[in-house]
PDB file of C-alpha atoms in Angstrom:
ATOM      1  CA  UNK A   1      -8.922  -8.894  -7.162  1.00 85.00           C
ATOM      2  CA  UNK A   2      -6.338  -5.989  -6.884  1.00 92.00           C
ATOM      3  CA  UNK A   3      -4.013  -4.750  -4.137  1.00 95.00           C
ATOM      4  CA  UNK A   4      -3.330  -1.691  -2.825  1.00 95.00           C
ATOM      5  CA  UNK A   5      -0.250   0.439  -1.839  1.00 94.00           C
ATOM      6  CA  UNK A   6      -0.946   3.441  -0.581  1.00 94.00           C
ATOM      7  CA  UNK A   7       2.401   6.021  -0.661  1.00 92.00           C
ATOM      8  CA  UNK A   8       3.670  10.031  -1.134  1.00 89.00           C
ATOM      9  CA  UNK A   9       2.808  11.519  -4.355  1.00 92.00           C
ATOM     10  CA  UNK A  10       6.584  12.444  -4.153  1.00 89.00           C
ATOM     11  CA  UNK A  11       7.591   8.638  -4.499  1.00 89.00           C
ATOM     12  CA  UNK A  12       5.516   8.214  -7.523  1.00 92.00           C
ATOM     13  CA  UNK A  13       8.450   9.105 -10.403  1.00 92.00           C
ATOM     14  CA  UNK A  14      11.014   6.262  -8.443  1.00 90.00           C
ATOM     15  CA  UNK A  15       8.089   3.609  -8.181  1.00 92.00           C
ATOM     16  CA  UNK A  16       7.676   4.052 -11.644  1.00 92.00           C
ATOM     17  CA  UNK A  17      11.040   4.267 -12.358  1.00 91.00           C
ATOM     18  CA  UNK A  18      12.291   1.370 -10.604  1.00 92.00           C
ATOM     19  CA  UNK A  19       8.965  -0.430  -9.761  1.00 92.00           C
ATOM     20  CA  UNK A  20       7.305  -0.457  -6.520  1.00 92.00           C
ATOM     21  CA  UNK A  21      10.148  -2.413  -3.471  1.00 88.00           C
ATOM     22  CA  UNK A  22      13.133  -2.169  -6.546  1.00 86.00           C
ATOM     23  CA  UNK A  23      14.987   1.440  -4.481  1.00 76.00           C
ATOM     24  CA  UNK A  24      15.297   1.759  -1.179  1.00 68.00           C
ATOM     25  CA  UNK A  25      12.604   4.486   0.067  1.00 59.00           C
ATOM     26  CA  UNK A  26      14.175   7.041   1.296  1.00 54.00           C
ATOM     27  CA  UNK A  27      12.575   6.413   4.666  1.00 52.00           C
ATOM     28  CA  UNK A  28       9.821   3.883   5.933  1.00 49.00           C
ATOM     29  CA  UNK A  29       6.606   4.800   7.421  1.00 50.00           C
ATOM     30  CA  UNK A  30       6.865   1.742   9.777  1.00 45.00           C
ATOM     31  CA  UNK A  31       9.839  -0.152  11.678  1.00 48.00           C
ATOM     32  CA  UNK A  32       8.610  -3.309   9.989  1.00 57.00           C
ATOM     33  CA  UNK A  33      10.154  -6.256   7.970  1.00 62.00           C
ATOM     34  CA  UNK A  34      11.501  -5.037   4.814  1.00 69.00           C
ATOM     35  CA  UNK A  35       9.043  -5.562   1.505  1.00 83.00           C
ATOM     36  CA  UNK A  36       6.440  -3.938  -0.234  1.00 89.00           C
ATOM     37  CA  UNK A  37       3.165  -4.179   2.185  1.00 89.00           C
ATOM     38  CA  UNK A  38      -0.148  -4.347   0.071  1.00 94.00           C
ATOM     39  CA  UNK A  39      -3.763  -4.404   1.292  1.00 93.00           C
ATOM     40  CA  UNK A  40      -6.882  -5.820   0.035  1.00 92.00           C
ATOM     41  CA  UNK A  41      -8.947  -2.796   0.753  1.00 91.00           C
ATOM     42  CA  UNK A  42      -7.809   0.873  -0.716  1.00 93.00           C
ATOM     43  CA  UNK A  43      -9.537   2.399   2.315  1.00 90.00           C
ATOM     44  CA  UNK A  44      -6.883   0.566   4.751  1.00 90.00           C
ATOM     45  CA  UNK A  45      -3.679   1.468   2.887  1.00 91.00           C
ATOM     46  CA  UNK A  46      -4.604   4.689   3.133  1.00 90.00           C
ATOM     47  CA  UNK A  47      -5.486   4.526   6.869  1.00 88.00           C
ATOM     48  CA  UNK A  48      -2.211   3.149   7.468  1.00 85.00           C
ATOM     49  CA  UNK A  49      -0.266   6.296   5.776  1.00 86.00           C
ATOM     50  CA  UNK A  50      -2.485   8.593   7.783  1.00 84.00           C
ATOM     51  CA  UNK A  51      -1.493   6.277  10.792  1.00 82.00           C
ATOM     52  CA  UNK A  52       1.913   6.990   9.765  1.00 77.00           C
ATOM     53  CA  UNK A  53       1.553  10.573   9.424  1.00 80.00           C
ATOM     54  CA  UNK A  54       0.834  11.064  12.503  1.00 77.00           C
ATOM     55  CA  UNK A  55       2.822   9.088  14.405  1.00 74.00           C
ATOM     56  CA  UNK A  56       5.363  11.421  12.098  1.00 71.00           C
ATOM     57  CA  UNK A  57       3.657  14.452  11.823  1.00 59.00           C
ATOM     58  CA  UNK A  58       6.824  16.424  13.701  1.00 61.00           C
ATOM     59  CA  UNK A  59       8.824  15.195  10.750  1.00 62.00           C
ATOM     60  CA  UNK A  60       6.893  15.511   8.115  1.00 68.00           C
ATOM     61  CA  UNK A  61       6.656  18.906   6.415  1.00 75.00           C
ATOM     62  CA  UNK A  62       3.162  18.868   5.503  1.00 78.00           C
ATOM     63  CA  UNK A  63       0.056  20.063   7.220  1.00 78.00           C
ATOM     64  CA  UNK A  64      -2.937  17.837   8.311  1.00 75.00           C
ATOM     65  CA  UNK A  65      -4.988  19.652   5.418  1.00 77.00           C
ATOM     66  CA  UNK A  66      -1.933  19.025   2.869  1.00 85.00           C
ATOM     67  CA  UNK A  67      -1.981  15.040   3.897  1.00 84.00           C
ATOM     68  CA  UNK A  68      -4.916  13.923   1.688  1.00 84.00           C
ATOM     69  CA  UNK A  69      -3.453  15.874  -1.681  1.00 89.00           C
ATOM     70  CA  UNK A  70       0.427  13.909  -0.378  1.00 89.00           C
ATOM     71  CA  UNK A  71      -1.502  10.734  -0.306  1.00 91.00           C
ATOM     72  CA  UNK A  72      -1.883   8.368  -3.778  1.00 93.00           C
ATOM     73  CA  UNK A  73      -2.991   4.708  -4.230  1.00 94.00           C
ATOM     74  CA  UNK A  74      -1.706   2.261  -6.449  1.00 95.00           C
ATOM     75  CA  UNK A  75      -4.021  -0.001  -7.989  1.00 95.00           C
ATOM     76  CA  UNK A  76      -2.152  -3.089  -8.820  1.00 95.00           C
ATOM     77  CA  UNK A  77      -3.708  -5.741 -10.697  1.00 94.00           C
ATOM     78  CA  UNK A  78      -3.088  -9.431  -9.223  1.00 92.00           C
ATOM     79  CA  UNK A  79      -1.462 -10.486 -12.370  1.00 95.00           C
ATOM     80  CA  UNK A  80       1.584  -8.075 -11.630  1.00 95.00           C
ATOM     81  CA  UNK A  81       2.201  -9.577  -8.406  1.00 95.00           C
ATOM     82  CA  UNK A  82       3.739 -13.681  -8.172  1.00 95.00           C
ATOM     83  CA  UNK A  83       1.939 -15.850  -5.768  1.00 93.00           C
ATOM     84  CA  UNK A  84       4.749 -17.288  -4.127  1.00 95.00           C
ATOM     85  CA  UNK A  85       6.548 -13.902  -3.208  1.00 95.00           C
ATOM     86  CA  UNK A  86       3.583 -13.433  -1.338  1.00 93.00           C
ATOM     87  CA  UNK A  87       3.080 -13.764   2.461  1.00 89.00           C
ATOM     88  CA  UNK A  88       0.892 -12.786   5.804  1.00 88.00           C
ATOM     89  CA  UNK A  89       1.908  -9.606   6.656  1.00 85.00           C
ATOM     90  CA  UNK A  90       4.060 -10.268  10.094  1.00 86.00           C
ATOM     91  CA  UNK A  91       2.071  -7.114  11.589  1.00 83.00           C
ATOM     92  CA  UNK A  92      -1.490  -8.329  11.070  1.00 81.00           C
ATOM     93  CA  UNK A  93      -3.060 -10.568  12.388  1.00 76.00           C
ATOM     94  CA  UNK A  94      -5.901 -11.261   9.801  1.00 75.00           C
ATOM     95  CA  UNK A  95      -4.626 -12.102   6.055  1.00 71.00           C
ATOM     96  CA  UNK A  96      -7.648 -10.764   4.707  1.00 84.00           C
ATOM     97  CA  UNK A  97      -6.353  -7.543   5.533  1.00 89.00           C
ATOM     98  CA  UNK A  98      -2.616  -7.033   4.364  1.00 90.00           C
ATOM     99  CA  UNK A  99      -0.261  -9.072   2.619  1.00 92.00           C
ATOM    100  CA  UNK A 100       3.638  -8.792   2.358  1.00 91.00           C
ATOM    101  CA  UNK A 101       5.262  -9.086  -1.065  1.00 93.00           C
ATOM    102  CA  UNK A 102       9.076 -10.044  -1.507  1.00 92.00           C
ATOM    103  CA  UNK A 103       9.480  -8.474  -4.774  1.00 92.00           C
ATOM    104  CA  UNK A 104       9.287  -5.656  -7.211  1.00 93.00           C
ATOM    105  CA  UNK A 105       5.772  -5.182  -8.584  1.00 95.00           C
ATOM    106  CA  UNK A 106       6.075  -3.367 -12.354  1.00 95.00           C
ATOM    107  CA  UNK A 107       2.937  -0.557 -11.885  1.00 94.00           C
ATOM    108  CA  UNK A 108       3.698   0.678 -15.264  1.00 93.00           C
ATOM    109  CA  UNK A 109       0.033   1.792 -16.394  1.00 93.00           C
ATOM    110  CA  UNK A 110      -1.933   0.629 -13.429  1.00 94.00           C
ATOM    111  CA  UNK A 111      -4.350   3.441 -12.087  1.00 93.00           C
ATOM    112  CA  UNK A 112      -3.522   5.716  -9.398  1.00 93.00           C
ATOM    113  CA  UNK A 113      -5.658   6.852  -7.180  1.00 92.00           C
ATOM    114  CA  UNK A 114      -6.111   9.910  -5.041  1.00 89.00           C
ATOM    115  CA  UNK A 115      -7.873   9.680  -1.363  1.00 88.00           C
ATOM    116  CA  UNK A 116     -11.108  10.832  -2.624  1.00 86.00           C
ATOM    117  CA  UNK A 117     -11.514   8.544  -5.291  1.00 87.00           C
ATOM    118  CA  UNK A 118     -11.068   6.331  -2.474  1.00 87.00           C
ATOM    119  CA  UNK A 119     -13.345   7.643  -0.445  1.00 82.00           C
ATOM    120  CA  UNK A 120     -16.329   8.487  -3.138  1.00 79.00           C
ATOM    121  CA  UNK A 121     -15.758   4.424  -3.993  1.00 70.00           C
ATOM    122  CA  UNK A 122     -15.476   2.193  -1.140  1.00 54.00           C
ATOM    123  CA  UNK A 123     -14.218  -1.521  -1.132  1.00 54.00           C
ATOM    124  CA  UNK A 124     -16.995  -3.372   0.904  1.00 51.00           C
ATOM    125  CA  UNK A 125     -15.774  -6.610   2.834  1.00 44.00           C
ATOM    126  CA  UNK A 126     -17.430  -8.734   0.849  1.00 45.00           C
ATOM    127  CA  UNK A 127     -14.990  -7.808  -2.336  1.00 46.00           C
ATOM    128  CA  UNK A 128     -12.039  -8.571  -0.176  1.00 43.00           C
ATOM    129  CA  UNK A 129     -11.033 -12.114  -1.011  1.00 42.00           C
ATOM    130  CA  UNK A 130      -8.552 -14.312   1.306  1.00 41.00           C
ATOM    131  CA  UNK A 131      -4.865 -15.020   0.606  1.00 41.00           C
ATOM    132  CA  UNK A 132      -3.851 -17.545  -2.276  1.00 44.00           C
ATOM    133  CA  UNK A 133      -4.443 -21.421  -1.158  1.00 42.00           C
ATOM    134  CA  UNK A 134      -0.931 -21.545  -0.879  1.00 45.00           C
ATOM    135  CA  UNK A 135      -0.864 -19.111   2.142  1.00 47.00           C
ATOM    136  CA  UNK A 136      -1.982 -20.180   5.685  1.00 42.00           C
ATOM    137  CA  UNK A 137      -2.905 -17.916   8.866  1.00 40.00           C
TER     138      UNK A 137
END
């Protein structure tokens, strides 16, 4: 199954540069542990980037209608990603939900999507799978 990482269209040309978590953002969306946070569900990476927004919004130069056209998702195929960089997220209580990666993920190729095509497709909780057996809760 694939992860998600929702981020700023704007990011998109250093991601693909230097790989998703290989340059320092230029700012974080969260006061969280350092890494590259993907989800299991497209739907909730981008909630947590609108979450962000508007904790932000003063910040941010972008109106609420300009947020969804800001917002991409990375698609990013398991096979990109190794299993033992991988952790619970430290924010999250359920591991179904988020994970936190300790590495640089290559997206070279791997489909981006905007917030409709996230919308018009849904994940339903019965694709999300649990954490790799080497992960606990």
């Amino acid at each position: 199954m694939p992860y998600y990482h929702a981020t700023w269209r704007r990011h998109l040309p250093s991601i693909l540069k230097h790989g998703l978590g290989g340059a320092p953002p230029d700012s974080q969306n969260f006061s969280v542990e350092a890494g590259v946070y993907l989800a299991r569900n497209p739907a909730v990476s981008v909630a947590f980037m609108i979450e962000s927004y508007l904790e932000s919004s003063d910040t941010i130069d972008i109106t609420p209608s300009q947020v969804v056209e800001a917002i991409c998702v990375l698609v990013i195929d398991d096979s990109r990603v190794t299993e033992r960089l991988i952790s619970a997220d430290p924010n999250i209580d359920r591991t179904d939900i988020t994970v936190l990666y300790r590495g640089i993920v290559d997206v070279t190729g791997m489909p981006i999507l905007g917030v409709d095509d996230v919308i018009d497709s849904p994940v339903t909780v019965d694709e999300v799978t649990a954490l790799p057996s080497g992960l606990s809760e």
